[in-house]
XYZ file of C-alpha atoms in Angstrom:
472
model
C 92.121 41.464 -187.958
C 88.901 41.941 -185.703
C 87.845 45.716 -185.619
C 87.405 45.289 -181.935
C 91.165 44.585 -181.438
C 92.430 47.440 -183.436
C 90.786 50.031 -181.109
C 92.264 48.059 -178.096
C 94.761 50.222 -176.404
C 97.111 49.988 -173.515
C 95.285 50.282 -170.439
C 92.304 48.710 -171.806
C 90.315 45.976 -169.734
C 89.556 42.416 -171.196
C 86.941 41.589 -169.059
C 87.275 37.707 -169.310
C 90.394 36.072 -170.859
C 90.617 32.259 -170.530
C 94.648 31.026 -170.091
C 94.779 27.952 -172.266
C 98.404 27.573 -172.538
C 101.711 28.748 -171.282
C 104.804 30.187 -173.084
C 108.742 29.152 -172.836
C 109.033 32.306 -170.867
C 106.677 31.348 -168.075
C 103.695 33.676 -168.951
C 100.394 32.142 -169.328
C 98.749 32.411 -173.075
C 95.436 33.644 -173.989
C 93.434 35.049 -177.021
C 91.545 37.934 -177.740
C 89.992 38.249 -181.277
C 92.465 35.893 -182.625
C 95.397 37.762 -180.888
C 97.796 36.291 -178.971
C 97.588 37.671 -174.851
C 100.601 36.925 -172.786
C 99.535 37.463 -168.874
C 102.106 36.788 -166.107
C 101.639 34.977 -162.943
C 98.770 33.115 -164.819
C 98.104 29.142 -165.036
C 96.327 27.427 -167.760
C 92.850 26.780 -166.774
C 92.625 30.306 -165.075
C 89.991 32.797 -166.290
C 91.164 36.385 -165.432
C 90.191 39.841 -166.134
C 93.133 41.323 -167.628
C 94.942 44.894 -168.000
C 96.806 45.254 -171.216
C 100.303 46.784 -170.589
C 101.829 46.505 -173.859
C 100.779 46.210 -177.376
C 103.173 44.570 -180.265
C 102.444 43.857 -183.655
C 101.903 40.311 -183.219
C 100.667 39.988 -179.398
C 99.602 41.919 -176.311
C 101.028 42.293 -172.728
C 99.070 42.017 -169.918
C 98.483 41.257 -166.203
C 95.625 39.604 -164.296
C 93.815 42.308 -162.582
C 91.237 39.877 -160.938
C 91.214 35.914 -161.233
C 87.704 34.941 -161.995
C 88.105 31.201 -161.724
C 91.189 29.403 -160.760
C 92.918 26.527 -162.503
C 92.903 23.205 -160.569
C 96.780 23.320 -161.384
C 97.039 26.483 -159.231
C 98.538 26.951 -155.733
C 99.324 29.387 -153.422
C 102.797 30.509 -153.854
C 104.921 29.669 -150.275
C 107.105 33.016 -150.912
C 106.011 36.257 -149.579
C 108.375 37.936 -152.314
C 106.843 36.142 -155.452
C 105.684 38.505 -157.740
C 108.127 41.004 -157.127
C 111.499 38.905 -157.138
C 110.942 37.161 -160.421
C 113.804 34.380 -159.379
C 110.891 31.477 -159.106
C 108.014 32.487 -161.714
C 105.912 29.378 -161.337
C 105.579 28.969 -157.531
C 101.624 29.466 -158.161
C 101.873 26.223 -160.261
C 101.396 22.711 -158.937
C 104.929 20.801 -159.444
C 103.155 18.205 -161.522
C 101.997 20.635 -163.872
C 105.622 22.630 -164.124
C 107.019 19.013 -165.168
C 103.921 18.800 -167.550
C 104.673 22.044 -169.408
C 108.455 21.747 -169.153
C 107.971 18.209 -171.396
C 105.637 19.751 -173.870
C 108.015 22.957 -174.328
C 110.915 20.368 -175.267
C 108.525 18.404 -177.204
C 107.086 21.504 -179.560
C 110.793 23.608 -179.854
C 112.439 20.073 -181.274
C 109.540 19.268 -183.671
C 108.740 22.505 -185.017
C 112.033 24.132 -185.185
C 114.689 20.941 -186.293
C 112.410 19.849 -188.878
C 113.445 16.454 -188.240
C 111.677 13.023 -187.488
C 112.456 12.531 -183.933
C 111.787 9.622 -181.580
C 108.977 10.151 -178.816
C 110.620 12.189 -175.616
C 111.220 10.037 -172.891
C 109.422 11.302 -169.254
C 111.079 14.389 -167.959
C 113.145 13.473 -164.900
C 112.082 15.573 -161.931
C 114.460 17.385 -159.262
C 114.385 15.005 -155.872
C 113.946 19.031 -154.105
C 111.970 21.552 -155.506
C 112.794 24.078 -153.094
C 116.326 24.922 -151.323
C 118.126 23.103 -154.282
C 120.333 26.029 -155.307
C 124.476 25.880 -154.127
C 124.827 29.321 -155.412
C 123.221 32.844 -154.470
C 124.334 36.457 -155.255
C 122.854 39.150 -153.460
C 122.960 42.940 -154.117
C 123.556 46.046 -151.539
C 121.291 48.655 -151.968
C 120.944 52.262 -150.515
C 117.742 52.905 -152.282
C 115.958 49.437 -152.362
C 112.591 48.626 -153.815
C 109.334 49.708 -152.124
C 106.165 47.511 -151.561
C 102.669 49.063 -152.624
C 102.210 48.531 -148.867
C 104.860 50.405 -147.756
C 104.200 53.234 -149.816
C 100.423 53.332 -148.810
C 101.682 53.245 -145.002
C 103.341 56.764 -145.649
C 105.959 55.973 -142.703
C 109.644 56.220 -142.949
C 111.210 52.982 -143.880
C 115.024 51.751 -144.040
C 115.534 51.866 -147.386
C 119.007 49.736 -147.396
C 118.322 46.407 -148.805
C 120.224 43.578 -149.675
C 118.765 41.132 -152.123
C 117.794 40.694 -155.524
C 117.307 42.715 -158.448
C 113.612 43.591 -159.752
C 113.391 41.804 -163.423
C 114.644 44.228 -166.178
C 115.495 46.744 -163.693
C 119.045 46.587 -163.410
C 118.869 49.910 -160.441
C 116.234 48.589 -158.219
C 116.343 45.626 -155.681
C 114.110 43.876 -153.759
C 114.907 43.643 -149.869
C 114.796 39.577 -149.159
C 113.538 38.474 -145.986
C 113.623 34.404 -147.102
C 114.631 32.877 -150.310
C 113.530 29.401 -150.712
C 116.316 28.697 -153.036
C 119.303 28.078 -150.957
C 119.588 25.952 -147.852
C 120.448 27.720 -144.289
C 122.362 28.853 -143.111
C 121.986 30.782 -146.242
C 119.265 33.341 -145.335
C 120.481 33.830 -141.832
C 123.967 35.004 -143.156
C 122.240 37.210 -145.236
C 120.022 38.921 -142.800
C 122.986 39.075 -139.891
C 125.151 40.681 -142.742
C 122.685 43.266 -143.503
C 121.767 43.968 -139.955
C 125.400 44.573 -138.594
C 125.961 46.676 -141.858
C 122.702 48.786 -140.579
C 123.519 48.931 -137.251
C 127.398 49.985 -138.008
C 126.338 52.823 -140.640
C 128.346 50.904 -143.199
C 127.301 52.285 -146.466
C 125.319 50.033 -149.273
C 125.907 50.795 -152.870
C 123.996 53.248 -155.223
C 124.118 51.841 -158.599
C 123.260 55.371 -160.165
C 125.530 57.302 -158.223
C 128.636 54.784 -158.208
C 129.194 54.972 -154.217
C 128.840 53.000 -151.242
C 130.826 50.675 -149.825
C 128.878 47.245 -149.532
C 128.403 45.776 -153.346
C 127.575 42.114 -153.847
C 127.242 39.257 -151.526
C 128.220 35.472 -152.381
C 127.100 32.244 -150.965
C 127.988 29.002 -152.273
C 127.368 25.728 -150.221
C 127.912 22.127 -151.166
C 126.758 18.492 -150.166
C 129.935 18.479 -148.509
C 129.027 20.496 -145.886
C 131.541 23.551 -147.032
C 130.228 26.559 -147.206
C 131.809 29.720 -149.099
C 130.791 33.393 -148.423
C 132.423 36.300 -150.897
C 131.984 39.686 -149.805
C 132.643 42.388 -152.707
C 133.318 45.957 -151.825
C 133.285 48.935 -154.310
C 136.290 50.561 -152.608
C 139.231 49.359 -150.446
C 138.758 50.624 -146.849
C 140.906 47.841 -145.121
C 139.269 48.845 -141.361
C 135.504 48.214 -142.613
C 136.618 44.998 -144.519
C 137.995 43.640 -141.611
C 135.216 44.760 -139.156
C 132.438 43.356 -141.635
C 134.706 39.689 -142.317
C 135.465 39.378 -138.557
C 131.677 39.696 -137.699
C 130.872 36.933 -140.152
C 133.976 34.788 -139.020
C 132.885 34.888 -135.361
C 129.327 34.512 -136.107
C 129.222 31.539 -138.383
C 132.073 29.585 -137.729
C 130.742 26.919 -140.357
C 131.970 29.213 -143.045
C 135.163 27.216 -144.422
C 135.846 29.507 -147.019
C 135.545 33.443 -146.184
C 136.594 35.575 -149.325
C 136.290 39.167 -150.719
C 136.636 41.526 -153.834
C 137.389 45.190 -154.313
C 135.480 45.995 -157.135
C 135.615 49.618 -158.739
C 133.991 48.620 -161.962
C 130.744 49.638 -163.170
C 129.280 46.297 -162.843
C 129.592 43.350 -160.409
C 131.121 40.939 -162.389
C 134.602 39.932 -160.939
C 136.182 37.412 -163.151
C 138.518 39.299 -164.005
C 139.765 40.633 -160.136
C 141.493 39.535 -157.652
C 139.695 37.740 -154.909
C 141.225 37.982 -151.800
C 141.005 35.160 -148.746
C 140.216 36.142 -145.341
C 139.653 32.788 -143.684
C 139.632 29.368 -144.236
C 140.395 27.932 -147.860
C 140.168 29.307 -150.875
C 138.124 26.897 -151.914
C 135.263 23.995 -151.071
C 134.812 20.767 -152.217
C 131.790 19.098 -154.032
C 130.976 15.216 -153.903
C 129.100 13.584 -157.029
C 129.447 10.180 -156.573
C 132.683 8.750 -155.696
C 133.972 12.076 -157.703
C 135.136 15.145 -155.859
C 135.000 18.801 -157.098
C 137.367 21.994 -156.209
C 135.049 24.695 -156.256
C 136.958 28.444 -156.452
C 134.949 31.553 -156.047
C 135.139 31.762 -160.032
C 134.563 28.469 -160.688
C 131.085 27.544 -162.630
C 129.322 24.175 -161.183
C 125.915 23.318 -161.761
C 123.421 24.937 -159.330
C 121.396 21.951 -158.454
C 124.191 19.578 -157.274
C 121.840 16.380 -156.456
C 120.177 17.009 -159.859
C 123.375 17.461 -161.801
C 124.230 14.018 -160.771
C 121.276 13.004 -162.660
C 121.948 14.840 -165.491
C 125.447 13.608 -166.024
C 124.062 9.742 -165.096
C 122.109 10.307 -168.450
C 124.617 11.960 -170.317
C 126.851 8.960 -169.501
C 124.106 6.202 -170.332
C 123.331 7.966 -173.790
C 127.583 8.256 -174.449
C 127.669 4.194 -173.508
C 131.207 4.438 -173.572
C 133.727 1.485 -174.823
C 136.934 1.720 -172.700
C 139.125 1.760 -176.288
C 137.056 4.978 -177.226
C 138.377 8.929 -177.534
C 136.006 11.288 -176.183
C 135.587 15.134 -176.583
C 133.708 16.888 -174.194
C 132.828 20.302 -175.915
C 132.308 23.637 -173.471
C 133.762 21.282 -170.396
C 133.973 24.158 -168.265
C 135.606 22.427 -164.793
C 135.573 19.162 -166.188
C 132.406 17.901 -164.311
C 131.470 15.737 -167.320
C 134.964 14.908 -168.521
C 136.170 13.595 -165.187
C 132.607 11.706 -164.688
C 132.970 9.612 -167.780
C 136.628 9.222 -167.903
C 136.372 5.910 -166.201
C 134.614 4.613 -169.186
C 136.728 5.748 -171.534
C 140.178 5.071 -173.429
C 140.576 8.912 -172.990
C 138.496 12.548 -173.075
C 139.771 15.843 -174.154
C 137.995 18.682 -172.896
C 137.741 22.089 -174.649
C 136.472 25.452 -172.596
C 136.498 29.265 -173.652
C 137.728 30.056 -169.973
C 140.908 29.824 -169.032
C 140.581 29.395 -165.617
C 138.072 26.936 -165.836
C 140.442 24.517 -167.825
C 142.516 24.901 -164.815
C 140.114 23.544 -162.303
C 139.416 21.101 -164.590
C 143.005 19.893 -164.391
C 142.995 19.890 -160.571
C 139.777 17.969 -160.355
C 141.463 15.176 -162.856
C 144.310 15.233 -160.499
C 142.236 15.076 -157.239
C 140.175 12.494 -158.323
C 143.645 10.269 -159.644
C 142.134 10.256 -163.210
C 145.036 10.103 -165.502
C 143.394 10.012 -169.028
C 142.126 13.520 -169.501
C 143.647 16.317 -171.309
C 141.894 19.702 -171.286
C 142.511 22.935 -173.725
C 141.136 26.280 -173.454
C 140.206 28.717 -176.319
C 137.296 30.066 -178.986
C 135.661 26.861 -179.697
C 135.055 27.896 -183.527
C 138.729 28.663 -183.573
C 140.520 25.931 -181.481
C 138.313 23.008 -182.593
C 139.283 22.373 -186.468
C 140.806 19.957 -188.366
C 144.241 20.777 -187.015
C 143.115 20.469 -183.537
C 141.676 16.985 -184.753
C 144.755 15.896 -186.710
C 146.688 16.165 -183.425
C 144.719 14.773 -180.868
C 142.635 12.444 -182.806
C 139.374 11.811 -184.339
C 137.025 11.167 -181.466
C 134.487 8.288 -181.479
C 131.957 10.117 -179.406
C 131.488 13.725 -178.722
C 129.696 14.939 -175.509
C 128.621 18.470 -176.091
C 127.142 20.968 -173.192
C 126.679 24.468 -174.789
C 125.458 27.765 -173.368
C 121.861 28.968 -173.797
C 122.898 30.275 -177.323
C 123.926 26.865 -178.437
C 127.047 26.176 -180.702
C 128.330 28.792 -182.829
C 127.325 27.517 -186.598
C 131.155 26.425 -187.191
C 130.906 24.202 -184.702
C 127.660 22.811 -185.876
C 128.683 22.093 -189.286
C 132.233 21.057 -188.151
C 130.056 18.392 -185.871
C 128.115 17.292 -188.856
C 131.288 17.313 -191.035
C 133.366 15.178 -188.784
C 130.740 12.113 -189.004
C 131.364 10.833 -185.401
C 129.792 7.627 -184.188
C 127.581 9.275 -181.317
C 127.016 13.011 -180.020
C 125.844 13.491 -176.596
C 123.544 17.422 -176.727
C 123.167 18.621 -173.394
C 121.159 21.693 -173.399
C 119.607 24.354 -171.130
C 117.723 25.777 -174.113
C 115.647 23.395 -176.381
C 115.069 26.485 -178.881
C 118.403 26.504 -179.719
C 119.306 22.833 -179.343
C 116.651 22.486 -182.070
C 118.130 24.998 -184.120
C 121.540 22.902 -183.855
C 119.738 19.639 -184.757
C 118.739 20.827 -187.787
C 122.337 21.127 -189.370
C 123.593 17.607 -187.016
C 120.901 16.006 -188.928
C 122.563 16.383 -192.245
C 124.680 13.306 -190.703
C 122.966 12.126 -187.854
C 119.849 10.545 -186.734
C 118.054 11.604 -183.170
C 117.737 8.284 -181.054
C 116.789 9.408 -177.708
C 115.601 12.913 -176.111
C 115.358 13.151 -171.970
C 114.420 16.167 -170.632
C 115.478 16.810 -166.622
C 114.310 19.368 -164.475
C 117.257 21.586 -162.673
C 115.323 24.274 -161.632
C 111.904 23.754 -160.140
C 109.575 26.879 -159.837
C 111.001 27.946 -163.206
C 110.351 27.825 -166.565
C 113.788 26.536 -167.293
C 114.374 22.813 -168.443
C 117.846 20.909 -169.582
C 117.498 18.333 -172.377
C 120.078 15.507 -173.344
C 119.905 14.297 -176.664
C 121.534 11.245 -178.203
C 122.630 11.534 -182.034
C 123.642 8.509 -183.934
C 125.563 8.443 -187.506
C 123.507 7.595 -189.650
C 123.753 4.574 -191.584
């Protein structure tokens, strides 16, 4: 290692650093004395003066003190909260560049980590909307919000209540959001009105350290049908305050079709194990995808980019290329979105999912759409999907799998390799774990097609669909 690098300490300045790449976490990548340096909020082609803020065995972490030369792919971020919020880390990059680097990350992960001979990766499918594309956002109340540098420098007294997002990696720090570009109105209007009304009526905001305060969390869910769900979460039950807040919302925003609340006295904001109570409207919203309708409750999972989810599922259905006499297993089926999407092309679809409530939603969604050839089962995938289950329900011709970011459990991956079905369609939100699983699946299958899909513009995240065919 270069001796100059050994003496370089935290706080040291790299006078001129060229950013030559971008990491899968979304940070710019440069090199100094042969050592990798990750610099947040930079773009390949930038030349920056960088300050070291962290030193690890194999790399340095830094931020740009000054941009000396701007990359041709750099643009001005459109959100006033960029750099603090952490929700849209790539706003400073053209959308064309975002797609290029996402495509590159898929290719690099699959080729480096899977160890397989792979076909050419098809061009990534970009999102029609690059802002206001999310159908669900969660906002956190705080009685001691994050102050900007400008607010601190002003020396003026400021309102410390906040309603917005957590500062990255700081669970107790919340940034007050004025306008979020992720979800279409009336999302911003609802959030701002709720905060203003609570402030005006001296209703307390939650203190995560002291575990006190009334207002805790706000969830807004929208649908392409025009349905709108609002869930307000409180730390303790005060029926007078609950009715005050919810009656305000009901009067101010008559377009809300599902107004709900939950009292959560736990140490975290998760309410999957708590009762969600209905205050006004219906206990669900309806989403439309093609000619299918989906019922979404307060705890239901649904892809957060509704329009692009349709494109993703069309790719999965095209890759599956189902015949009317084929049996399909849909693993990690969630609320049965993919299962119901492909059911009319198959003899039968069997869906498996860990979350019992999601399975109940999947059954309801089949019923709503008049689909009678689906069956859904709840259980831990590695335990439920075993030879006994397959003997009972039949060996599938095709498997569609859409696991969480961690990928499939090794036991599940090996079972799929041993099962030797005709085709597997693997939908993934993490190309690295997908590549790991492909290494095992490659024992029995060839990778035939690879199609990245951008579900999350302005971020480094990317979905990827792979078709595997049984080896001859």
